[in-house]
Amino acid sequence: ELLKFTSDFVQSIKNDDSDFIFDDNFDWRLSEIEHERLRVNKRIDEIQHRITSLRNELKELYYDMKECAYRLYAVFIHSGQATFGHYWIYIYDFEKNRWLKYNDSYVTKVVAI
């Protein structure tokens, strides 16, 4: 978009018969801006297509894993940065069929997930 805007703006200056001095290479430079715009747009389209392709590949890769049975029994969470922060954990109590949150010295029952 920026290259298109630049190309249109420069062309408008030329069309306005302004006092701006244009050298012999002006049209060539303008066409180079347009060429670069087309090249960049093509590359953006390629990247967007690749992203879509990778997302679809991920969906297909794990699609059949829905049949694998497992039980989630804990979720460990860190908030902060790599060198410092705060940790807490959710642990599932299979005997009482509930999740508990352990945060420092506090243990609370999870009401809603």
CSV table of C-alpha atoms in Angstrom, one decimal:
chain,number,residue,atom,x,y,z
A,1,GLU,CA,0.0,0.0,0.0
A,2,LEU,CA,2.8,2.4,0.8
A,3,LEU,CA,4.5,1.8,-2.5
A,4,LYS,CA,1.2,2.3,-4.3
A,5,PHE,CA,0.7,5.6,-2.4
A,6,THR,CA,4.2,6.7,-3.2
A,7,SER,CA,3.8,5.9,-6.9
A,8,ASP,CA,0.5,7.7,-7.1
A,9,PHE,CA,1.8,10.7,-5.2
A,10,VAL,CA,4.9,11.1,-7.4
A,11,GLN,CA,2.8,10.7,-10.6
A,12,SER,CA,0.4,13.4,-9.3
A,13,ILE,CA,3.3,15.8,-8.9
A,14,LYS,CA,4.4,15.2,-12.5
A,15,ASN,CA,0.8,15.6,-13.7
A,16,ASP,CA,0.3,18.9,-11.8
A,17,ASP,CA,2.9,20.6,-14.0
A,18,SER,CA,4.6,21.8,-10.8
A,19,ASP,CA,7.9,23.5,-10.7
A,20,PHE,CA,9.5,20.2,-9.6
A,21,ILE,CA,12.4,19.3,-11.8
A,22,PHE,CA,12.3,15.8,-13.4
A,23,ASP,CA,15.4,14.2,-14.8
A,24,ASP,CA,15.5,11.8,-17.7
A,25,ASN,CA,15.2,8.8,-15.4
A,26,PHE,CA,12.0,9.8,-13.7
A,27,ASP,CA,9.7,7.5,-15.7
A,28,TRP,CA,12.1,4.7,-15.2
A,29,ARG,CA,12.2,5.3,-11.4
A,30,LEU,CA,8.5,5.4,-11.3
A,31,SER,CA,8.2,2.1,-13.1
A,32,GLU,CA,10.8,0.6,-10.7
A,33,ILE,CA,8.5,1.7,-7.8
A,34,GLU,CA,5.6,0.0,-9.4
A,35,HIS,CA,7.7,-3.1,-10.1
A,36,GLU,CA,8.8,-3.3,-6.5
A,37,ARG,CA,5.2,-2.9,-5.4
A,38,LEU,CA,4.1,-5.8,-7.5
A,39,ARG,CA,7.1,-7.9,-6.2
A,40,VAL,CA,6.2,-7.1,-2.6
A,41,ASN,CA,2.5,-7.8,-3.1
A,42,LYS,CA,3.4,-11.1,-4.7
A,43,ARG,CA,5.6,-12.1,-1.8
A,44,ILE,CA,2.9,-11.1,0.7
A,45,ASP,CA,0.4,-13.3,-1.2
A,46,GLU,CA,3.0,-16.2,-1.1
A,47,ILE,CA,3.5,-15.8,2.7
A,48,GLN,CA,-0.2,-15.6,3.3
A,49,HIS,CA,-0.8,-18.7,1.3
A,50,ARG,CA,2.0,-20.5,3.2
A,51,ILE,CA,0.4,-19.5,6.5
A,52,THR,CA,-2.9,-20.9,5.4
A,53,SER,CA,-1.2,-24.1,4.2
A,54,LEU,CA,0.6,-24.6,7.5
A,55,ARG,CA,-2.6,-24.0,9.5
A,56,ASN,CA,-4.4,-26.6,7.4
A,57,GLU,CA,-1.5,-29.0,7.8
A,58,LEU,CA,-1.5,-28.6,11.6
A,59,LYS,CA,-5.3,-29.3,11.6
A,60,GLU,CA,-4.8,-32.5,9.6
A,61,LEU,CA,-1.7,-33.6,11.5
A,62,TYR,CA,-3.6,-33.8,14.8
A,63,TYR,CA,-7.1,-34.6,13.5
A,64,ASP,CA,-7.0,-38.3,14.3
A,65,MET,CA,-5.5,-37.8,17.7
A,66,LYS,CA,-9.0,-37.0,19.1
A,67,GLU,CA,-9.4,-40.7,19.7
A,68,CYS,CA,-6.4,-41.0,22.1
A,69,ALA,CA,-7.6,-41.1,25.6
A,70,TYR,CA,-5.8,-39.1,28.3
A,71,ARG,CA,-6.6,-37.4,31.5
A,72,LEU,CA,-5.3,-33.9,32.3
A,73,TYR,CA,-4.4,-33.8,35.9
A,74,ALA,CA,-2.4,-30.6,36.3
A,75,VAL,CA,-1.8,-27.3,34.6
A,76,PHE,CA,1.4,-25.4,35.6
A,77,ILE,CA,1.3,-21.6,35.0
A,78,HIS,CA,4.0,-19.0,35.1
A,79,SER,CA,3.4,-15.2,34.8
A,80,GLY,CA,6.3,-12.9,34.3
A,81,GLN,CA,9.6,-13.2,32.5
A,82,ALA,CA,12.2,-15.9,32.2
A,83,THR,CA,14.3,-14.6,35.1
A,84,PHE,CA,11.5,-13.8,37.5
A,85,GLY,CA,7.7,-14.1,37.9
A,86,HIS,CA,5.0,-16.0,39.8
A,87,TYR,CA,4.0,-19.6,39.5
A,88,TRP,CA,0.8,-21.4,40.4
A,89,ILE,CA,-0.7,-24.7,39.5
A,90,TYR,CA,-4.1,-26.2,39.0
A,91,ILE,CA,-4.4,-29.9,40.0
A,92,TYR,CA,-7.4,-32.1,39.4
A,93,ASP,CA,-8.7,-34.0,42.5
A,94,PHE,CA,-10.0,-37.3,41.0
A,95,GLU,CA,-11.5,-38.5,44.2
A,96,LYS,CA,-13.7,-35.4,44.6
A,97,ASN,CA,-14.0,-34.7,40.8
A,98,ARG,CA,-12.9,-31.1,41.1
A,99,TRP,CA,-10.0,-28.7,40.2
A,100,LEU,CA,-8.0,-27.0,42.8
A,101,LYS,CA,-5.8,-23.9,42.4
A,102,TYR,CA,-2.6,-23.9,44.5
A,103,ASN,CA,-1.2,-20.3,44.7
A,104,ASP,CA,1.5,-19.8,47.3
A,105,SER,CA,0.0,-20.8,50.6
A,106,TYR,CA,-3.6,-20.6,49.3
A,107,VAL,CA,-5.6,-23.5,47.9
A,108,THR,CA,-9.0,-22.7,46.4
A,109,LYS,CA,-11.6,-24.7,44.6
A,110,VAL,CA,-12.0,-23.8,41.0
A,111,VAL,CA,-15.7,-22.8,40.4
A,112,ALA,CA,-15.8,-22.5,36.6
A,113,ILE,CA,-13.4,-23.5,33.8
